[in-house]
mmCIF file of C-alpha atoms in Angstrom:
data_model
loop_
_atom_site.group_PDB
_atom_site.id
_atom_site.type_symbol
_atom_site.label_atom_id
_atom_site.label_comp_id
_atom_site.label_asym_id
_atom_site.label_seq_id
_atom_site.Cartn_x
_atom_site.Cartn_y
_atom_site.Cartn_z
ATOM 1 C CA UNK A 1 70.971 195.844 69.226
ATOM 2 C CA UNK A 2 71.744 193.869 66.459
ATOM 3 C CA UNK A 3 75.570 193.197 67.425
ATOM 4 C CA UNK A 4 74.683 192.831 71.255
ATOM 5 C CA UNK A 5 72.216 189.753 69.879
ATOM 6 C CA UNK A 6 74.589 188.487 68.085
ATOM 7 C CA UNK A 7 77.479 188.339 70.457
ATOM 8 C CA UNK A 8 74.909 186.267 72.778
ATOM 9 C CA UNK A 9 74.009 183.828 70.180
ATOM 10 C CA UNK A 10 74.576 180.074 71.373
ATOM 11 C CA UNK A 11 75.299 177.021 69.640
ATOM 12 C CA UNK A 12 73.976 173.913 70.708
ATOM 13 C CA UNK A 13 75.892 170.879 69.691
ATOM 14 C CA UNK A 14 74.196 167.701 70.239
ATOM 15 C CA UNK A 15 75.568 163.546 69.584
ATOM 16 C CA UNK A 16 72.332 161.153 69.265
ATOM 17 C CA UNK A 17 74.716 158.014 70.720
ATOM 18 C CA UNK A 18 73.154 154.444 71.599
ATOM 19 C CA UNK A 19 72.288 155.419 74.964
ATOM 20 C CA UNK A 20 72.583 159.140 75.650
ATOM 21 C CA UNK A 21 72.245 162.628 73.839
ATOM 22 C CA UNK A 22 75.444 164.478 74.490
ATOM 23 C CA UNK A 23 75.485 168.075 74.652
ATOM 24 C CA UNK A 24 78.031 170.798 74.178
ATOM 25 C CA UNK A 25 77.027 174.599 74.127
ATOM 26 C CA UNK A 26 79.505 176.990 72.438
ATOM 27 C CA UNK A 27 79.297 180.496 72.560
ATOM 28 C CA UNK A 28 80.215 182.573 69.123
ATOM 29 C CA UNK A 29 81.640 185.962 69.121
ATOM 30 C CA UNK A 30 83.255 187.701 66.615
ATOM 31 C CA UNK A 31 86.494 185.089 66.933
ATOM 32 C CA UNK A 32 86.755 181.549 67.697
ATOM 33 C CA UNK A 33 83.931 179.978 69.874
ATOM 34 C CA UNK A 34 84.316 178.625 73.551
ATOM 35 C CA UNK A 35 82.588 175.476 75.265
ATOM 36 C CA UNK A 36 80.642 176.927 78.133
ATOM 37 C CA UNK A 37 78.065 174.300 79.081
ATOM 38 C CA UNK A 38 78.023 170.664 78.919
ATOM 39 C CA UNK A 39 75.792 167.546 79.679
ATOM 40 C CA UNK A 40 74.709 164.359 79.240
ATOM 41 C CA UNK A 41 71.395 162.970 79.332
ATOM 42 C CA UNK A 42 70.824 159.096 79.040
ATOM 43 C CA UNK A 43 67.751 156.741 77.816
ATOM 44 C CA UNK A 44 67.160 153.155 77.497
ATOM 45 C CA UNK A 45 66.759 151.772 73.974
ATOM 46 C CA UNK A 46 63.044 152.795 72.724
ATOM 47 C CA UNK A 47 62.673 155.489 75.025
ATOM 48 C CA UNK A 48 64.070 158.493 74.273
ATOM 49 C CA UNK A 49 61.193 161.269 74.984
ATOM 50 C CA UNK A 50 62.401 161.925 78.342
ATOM 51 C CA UNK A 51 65.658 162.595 77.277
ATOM 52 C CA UNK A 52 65.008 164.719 74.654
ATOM 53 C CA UNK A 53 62.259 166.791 77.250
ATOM 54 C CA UNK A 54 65.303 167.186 79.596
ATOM 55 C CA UNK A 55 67.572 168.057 76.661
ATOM 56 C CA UNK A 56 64.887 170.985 75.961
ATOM 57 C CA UNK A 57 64.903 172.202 79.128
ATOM 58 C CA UNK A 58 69.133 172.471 79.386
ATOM 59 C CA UNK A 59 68.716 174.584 75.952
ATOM 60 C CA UNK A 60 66.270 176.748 77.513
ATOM 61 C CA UNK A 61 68.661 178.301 79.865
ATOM 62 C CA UNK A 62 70.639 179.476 77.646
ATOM 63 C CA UNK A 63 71.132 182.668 75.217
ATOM 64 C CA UNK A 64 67.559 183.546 73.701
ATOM 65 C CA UNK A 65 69.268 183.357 69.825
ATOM 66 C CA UNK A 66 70.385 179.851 69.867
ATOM 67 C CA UNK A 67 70.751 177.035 66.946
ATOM 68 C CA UNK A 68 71.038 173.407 67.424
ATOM 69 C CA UNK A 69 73.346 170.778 65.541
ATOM 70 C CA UNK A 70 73.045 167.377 65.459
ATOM 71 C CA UNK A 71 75.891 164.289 65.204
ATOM 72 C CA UNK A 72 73.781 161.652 64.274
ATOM 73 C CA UNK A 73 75.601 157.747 65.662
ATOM 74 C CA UNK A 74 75.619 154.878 63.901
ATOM 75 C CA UNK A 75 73.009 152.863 65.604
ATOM 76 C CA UNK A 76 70.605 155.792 63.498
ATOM 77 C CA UNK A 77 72.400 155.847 60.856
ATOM 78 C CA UNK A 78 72.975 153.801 57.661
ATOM 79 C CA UNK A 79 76.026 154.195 54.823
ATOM 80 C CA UNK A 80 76.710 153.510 51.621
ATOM 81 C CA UNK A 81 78.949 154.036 48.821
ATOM 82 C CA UNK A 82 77.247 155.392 45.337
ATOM 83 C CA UNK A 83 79.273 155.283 42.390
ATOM 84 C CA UNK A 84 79.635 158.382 40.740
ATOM 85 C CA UNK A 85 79.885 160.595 37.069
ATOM 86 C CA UNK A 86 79.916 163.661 35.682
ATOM 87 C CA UNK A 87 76.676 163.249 34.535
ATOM 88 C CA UNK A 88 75.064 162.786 37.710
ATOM 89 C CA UNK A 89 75.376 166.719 38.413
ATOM 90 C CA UNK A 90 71.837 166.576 38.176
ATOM 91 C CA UNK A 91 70.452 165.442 41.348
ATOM 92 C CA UNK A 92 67.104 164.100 40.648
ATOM 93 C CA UNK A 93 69.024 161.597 38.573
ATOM 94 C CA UNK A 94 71.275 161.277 41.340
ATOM 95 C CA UNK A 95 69.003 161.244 44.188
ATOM 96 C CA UNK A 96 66.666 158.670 42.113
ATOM 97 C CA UNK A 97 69.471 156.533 41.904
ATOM 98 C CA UNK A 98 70.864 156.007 45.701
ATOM 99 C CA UNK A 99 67.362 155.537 46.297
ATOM 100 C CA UNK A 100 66.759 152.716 44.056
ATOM 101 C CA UNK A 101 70.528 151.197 45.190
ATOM 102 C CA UNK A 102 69.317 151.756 48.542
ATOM 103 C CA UNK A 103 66.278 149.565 48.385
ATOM 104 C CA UNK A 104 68.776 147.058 46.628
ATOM 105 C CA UNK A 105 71.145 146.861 49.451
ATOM 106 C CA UNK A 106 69.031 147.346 52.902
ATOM 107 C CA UNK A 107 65.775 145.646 51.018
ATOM 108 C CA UNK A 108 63.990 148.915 52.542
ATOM 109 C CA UNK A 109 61.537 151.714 51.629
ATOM 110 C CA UNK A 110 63.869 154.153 50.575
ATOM 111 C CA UNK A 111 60.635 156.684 51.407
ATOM 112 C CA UNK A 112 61.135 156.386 54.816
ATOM 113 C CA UNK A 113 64.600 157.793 55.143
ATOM 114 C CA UNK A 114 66.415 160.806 54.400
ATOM 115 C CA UNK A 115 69.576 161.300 52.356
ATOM 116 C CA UNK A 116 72.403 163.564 53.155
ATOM 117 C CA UNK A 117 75.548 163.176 50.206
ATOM 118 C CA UNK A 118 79.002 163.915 50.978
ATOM 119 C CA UNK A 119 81.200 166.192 48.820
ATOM 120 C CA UNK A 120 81.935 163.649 45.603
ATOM 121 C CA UNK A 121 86.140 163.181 44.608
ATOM 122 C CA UNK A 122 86.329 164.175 41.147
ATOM 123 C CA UNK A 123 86.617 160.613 39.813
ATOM 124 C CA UNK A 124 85.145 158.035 42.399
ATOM 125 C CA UNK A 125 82.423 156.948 44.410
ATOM 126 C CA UNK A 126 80.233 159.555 46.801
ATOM 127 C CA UNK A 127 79.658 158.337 50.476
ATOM 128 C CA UNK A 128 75.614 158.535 51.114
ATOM 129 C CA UNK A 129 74.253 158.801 54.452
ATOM 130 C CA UNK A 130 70.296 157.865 55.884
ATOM 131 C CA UNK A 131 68.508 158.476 58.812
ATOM 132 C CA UNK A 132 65.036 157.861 58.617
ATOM 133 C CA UNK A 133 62.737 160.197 58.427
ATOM 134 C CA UNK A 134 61.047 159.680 61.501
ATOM 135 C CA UNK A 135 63.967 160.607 63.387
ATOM 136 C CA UNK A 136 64.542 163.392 61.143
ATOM 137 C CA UNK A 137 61.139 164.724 61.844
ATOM 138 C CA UNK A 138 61.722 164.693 65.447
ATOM 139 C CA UNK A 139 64.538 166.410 65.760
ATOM 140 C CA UNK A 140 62.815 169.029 63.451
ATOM 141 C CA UNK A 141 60.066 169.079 66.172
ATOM 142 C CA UNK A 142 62.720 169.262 68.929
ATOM 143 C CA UNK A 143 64.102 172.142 67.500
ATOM 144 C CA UNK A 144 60.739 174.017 67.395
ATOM 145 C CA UNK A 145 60.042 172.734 71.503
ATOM 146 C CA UNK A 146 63.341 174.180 72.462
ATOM 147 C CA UNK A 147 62.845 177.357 70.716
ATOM 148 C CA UNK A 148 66.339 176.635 68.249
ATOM 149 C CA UNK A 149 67.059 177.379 64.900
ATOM 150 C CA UNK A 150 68.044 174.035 63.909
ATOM 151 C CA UNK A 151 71.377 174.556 62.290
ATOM 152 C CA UNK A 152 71.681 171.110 60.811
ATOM 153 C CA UNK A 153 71.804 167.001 61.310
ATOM 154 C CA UNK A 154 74.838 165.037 60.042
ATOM 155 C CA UNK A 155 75.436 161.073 60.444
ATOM 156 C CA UNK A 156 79.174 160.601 62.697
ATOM 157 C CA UNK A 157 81.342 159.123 59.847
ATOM 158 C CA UNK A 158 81.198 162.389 57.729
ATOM 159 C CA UNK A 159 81.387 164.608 60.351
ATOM 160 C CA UNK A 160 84.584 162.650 61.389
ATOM 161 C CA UNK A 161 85.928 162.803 58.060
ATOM 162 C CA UNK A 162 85.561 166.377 57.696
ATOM 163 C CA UNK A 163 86.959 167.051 60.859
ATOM 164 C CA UNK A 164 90.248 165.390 60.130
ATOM 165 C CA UNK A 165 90.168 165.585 55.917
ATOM 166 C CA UNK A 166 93.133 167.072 56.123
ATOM 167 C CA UNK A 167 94.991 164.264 57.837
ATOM 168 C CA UNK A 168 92.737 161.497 56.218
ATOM 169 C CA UNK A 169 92.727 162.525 52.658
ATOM 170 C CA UNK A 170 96.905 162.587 53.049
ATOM 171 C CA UNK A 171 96.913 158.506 53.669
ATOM 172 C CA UNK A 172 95.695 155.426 52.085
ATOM 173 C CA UNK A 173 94.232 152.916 54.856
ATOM 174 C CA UNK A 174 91.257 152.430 57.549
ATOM 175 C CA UNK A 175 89.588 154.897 59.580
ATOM 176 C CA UNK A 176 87.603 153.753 62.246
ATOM 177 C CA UNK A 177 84.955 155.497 63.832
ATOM 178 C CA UNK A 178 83.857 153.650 67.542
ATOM 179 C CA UNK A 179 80.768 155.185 69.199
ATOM 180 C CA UNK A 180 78.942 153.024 71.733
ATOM 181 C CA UNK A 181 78.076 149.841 70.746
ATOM 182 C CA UNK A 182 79.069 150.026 67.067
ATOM 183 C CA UNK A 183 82.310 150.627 64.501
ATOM 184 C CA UNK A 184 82.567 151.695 61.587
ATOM 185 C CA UNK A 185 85.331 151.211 59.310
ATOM 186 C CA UNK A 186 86.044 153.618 56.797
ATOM 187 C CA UNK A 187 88.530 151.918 54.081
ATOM 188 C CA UNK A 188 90.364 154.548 51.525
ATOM 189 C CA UNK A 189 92.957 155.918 48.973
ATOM 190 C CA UNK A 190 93.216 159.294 50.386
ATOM 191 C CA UNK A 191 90.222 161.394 49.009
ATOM 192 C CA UNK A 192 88.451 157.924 47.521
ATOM 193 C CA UNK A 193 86.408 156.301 49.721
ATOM 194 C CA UNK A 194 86.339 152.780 49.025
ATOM 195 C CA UNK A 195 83.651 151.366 51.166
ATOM 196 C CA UNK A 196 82.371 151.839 54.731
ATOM 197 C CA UNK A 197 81.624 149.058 56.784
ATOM 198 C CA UNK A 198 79.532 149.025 59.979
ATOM 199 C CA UNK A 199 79.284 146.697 62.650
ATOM 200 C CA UNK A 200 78.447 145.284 66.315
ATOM 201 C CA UNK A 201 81.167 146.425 68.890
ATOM 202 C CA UNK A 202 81.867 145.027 72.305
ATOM 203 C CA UNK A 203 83.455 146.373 74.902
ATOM 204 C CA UNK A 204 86.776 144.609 74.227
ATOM 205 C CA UNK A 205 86.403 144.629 70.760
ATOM 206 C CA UNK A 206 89.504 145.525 69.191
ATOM 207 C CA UNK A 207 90.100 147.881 66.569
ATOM 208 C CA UNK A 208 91.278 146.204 63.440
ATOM 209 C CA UNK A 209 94.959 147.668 62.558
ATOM 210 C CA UNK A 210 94.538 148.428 58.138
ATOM 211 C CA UNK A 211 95.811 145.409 55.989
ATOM 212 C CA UNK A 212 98.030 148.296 54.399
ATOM 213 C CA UNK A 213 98.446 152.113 55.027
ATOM 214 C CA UNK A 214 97.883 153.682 57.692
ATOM 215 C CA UNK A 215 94.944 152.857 60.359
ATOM 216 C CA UNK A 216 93.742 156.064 62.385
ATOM 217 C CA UNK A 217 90.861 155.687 65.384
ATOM 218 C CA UNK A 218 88.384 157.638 66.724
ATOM 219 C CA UNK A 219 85.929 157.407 69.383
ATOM 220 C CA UNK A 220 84.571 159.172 72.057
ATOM 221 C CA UNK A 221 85.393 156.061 75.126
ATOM 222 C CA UNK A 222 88.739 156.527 76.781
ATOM 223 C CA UNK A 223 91.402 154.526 75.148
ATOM 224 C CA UNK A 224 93.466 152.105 76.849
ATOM 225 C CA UNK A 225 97.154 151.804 76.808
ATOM 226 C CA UNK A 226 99.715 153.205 73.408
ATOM 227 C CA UNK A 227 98.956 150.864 70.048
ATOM 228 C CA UNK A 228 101.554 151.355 67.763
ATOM 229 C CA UNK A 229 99.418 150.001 64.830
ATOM 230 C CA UNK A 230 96.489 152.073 65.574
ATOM 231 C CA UNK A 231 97.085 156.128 65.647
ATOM 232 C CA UNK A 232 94.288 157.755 67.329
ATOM 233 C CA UNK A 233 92.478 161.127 66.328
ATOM 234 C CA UNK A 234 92.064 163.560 68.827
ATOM 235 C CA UNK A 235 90.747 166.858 69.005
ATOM 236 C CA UNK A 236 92.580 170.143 69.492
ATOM 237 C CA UNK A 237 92.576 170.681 73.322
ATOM 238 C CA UNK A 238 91.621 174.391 73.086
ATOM 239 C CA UNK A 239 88.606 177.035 74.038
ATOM 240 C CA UNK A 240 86.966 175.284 76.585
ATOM 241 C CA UNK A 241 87.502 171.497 75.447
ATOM 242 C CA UNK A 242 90.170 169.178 77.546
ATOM 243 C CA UNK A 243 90.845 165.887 75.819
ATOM 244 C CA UNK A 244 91.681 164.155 79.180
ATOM 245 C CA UNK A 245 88.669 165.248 80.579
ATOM 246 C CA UNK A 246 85.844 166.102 77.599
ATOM 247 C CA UNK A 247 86.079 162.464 75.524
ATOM 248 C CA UNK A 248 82.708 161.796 75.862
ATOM 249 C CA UNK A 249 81.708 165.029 73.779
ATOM 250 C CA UNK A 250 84.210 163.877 71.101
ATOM 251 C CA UNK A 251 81.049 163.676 68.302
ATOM 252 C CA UNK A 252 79.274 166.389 69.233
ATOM 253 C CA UNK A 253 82.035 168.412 68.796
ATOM 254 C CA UNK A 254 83.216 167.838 64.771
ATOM 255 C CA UNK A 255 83.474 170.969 62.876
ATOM 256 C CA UNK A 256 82.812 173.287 66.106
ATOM 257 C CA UNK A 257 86.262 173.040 67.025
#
């Protein structure tokens, strides 16, 4: 019984963008998982309840044992860059300090938000990532409504990062990471992560080619013609997922793939 409800277990994968909640359900086995179900359910700005009801209801046809992930995009999400030592193995130091530089730099009630800390290099800074906690209490809830285990919640930029660290932490240059109506630009020395810089995006917004190195793009929008300056990251095209076809789920799909 046990291995029959585990070879029906579901994973829901799930990108919070500007204007939509993207969804990807993958089904695990014993080998690599496969995208069975996918959807998209949009919202205007401020009103998202109806989305996330009809999100709900999508999970709810699936497998009974199911878990939900969630991409978090930048328009939810705040960065920063948190210099780092030895010393700071112990993380109430650690977490007491990005919350005091966080109030410095955003002039907010650190509080109100939730930290998530990427994996530090052994001799530089340590990329922190915030929702607040408001969101992070209703996807909690979410979870709970749709019956999920809820698996985890990650901001886009390290989920992108992770997804291609072994390309990334190779090259020196700018990664940037498009989703909707915002870009972030990721400058680095190959595992050192220099700064990360977020910004408005228009639609014809181009996407700035790295002063030096190497500049590498990704985004879930289909990409115009070839730029030679600009080397796009794409997904592998495998189990269920057709780049041509599946762009849209780009974010929702880090680290299942």
């Amino acid at each position: 019984m046990k291995i029959a409800n585990f070879l029906a277990a579901a994973e829901i994968r799930v990108h919070l963008s500007a204007g939509a909640l993207i969804a990807c359900e993958i089904k695990r086995g014993w080998g690599p998982g496969t995208i069975v179900r996918k959807a998209s359910f949009a919202f205007e700005s401020g009103e998202r309840a109806a989305a996330m009801q009809a999100l709900a209801d999508w999970i709810g046809k699936t497998a009974a044992r199911r878990s939900v992930f969630w991409i978090v995009g930048p328009t939810d999400a705040q960065y920063f860059m948190l210099p780092w030592a030895p010393a700071w193995l112990d993380r109430t130091l650690r977490d007491s300090y990005a919350r005091a530089h966080f109030e410095q730099l955003f002039e907010c009630d650190a509080s109100l938000s939730t930290f998530c800390f990427a994996h530090p290099s052994d001799d530089s800074e340590q990329l922190v990532s915030c929702i607040s906690k408001a969101l992070h209490a209703e996807l909690v809830a979410h979870a709970k409504s749709a019956r999920c285990d809820l698996g985890g919640i990650k901001p886009s930029i390290p989920a992108v990062w992770d997804q291609f660290r072994d390309v990334l932490e190779t090259e020196d240059g700018t990664l940037c990471v498009v989703d909707g109506d915002r870009q972030a630009l990721v400058h680095h020395d190959k595992k050192h992560i220099r700064n990360v810089v977020v910004k408005p995006c228009g639609k014809s917004a181009g996407v700035p080619a790295a002063r030096t190195g190497v500049s590498r793009l990704f985004t879930n929008a289909i990409t115009g013609g070839p730029n030679k300056s600009i080397a796009t990251l794409t997904l592998p095209a495998q189990r269920g997922y057709v780049d041509a076809q599946d762009t849209v789920y780009s974010f929702a799909l880090c680290g299942a793939l």
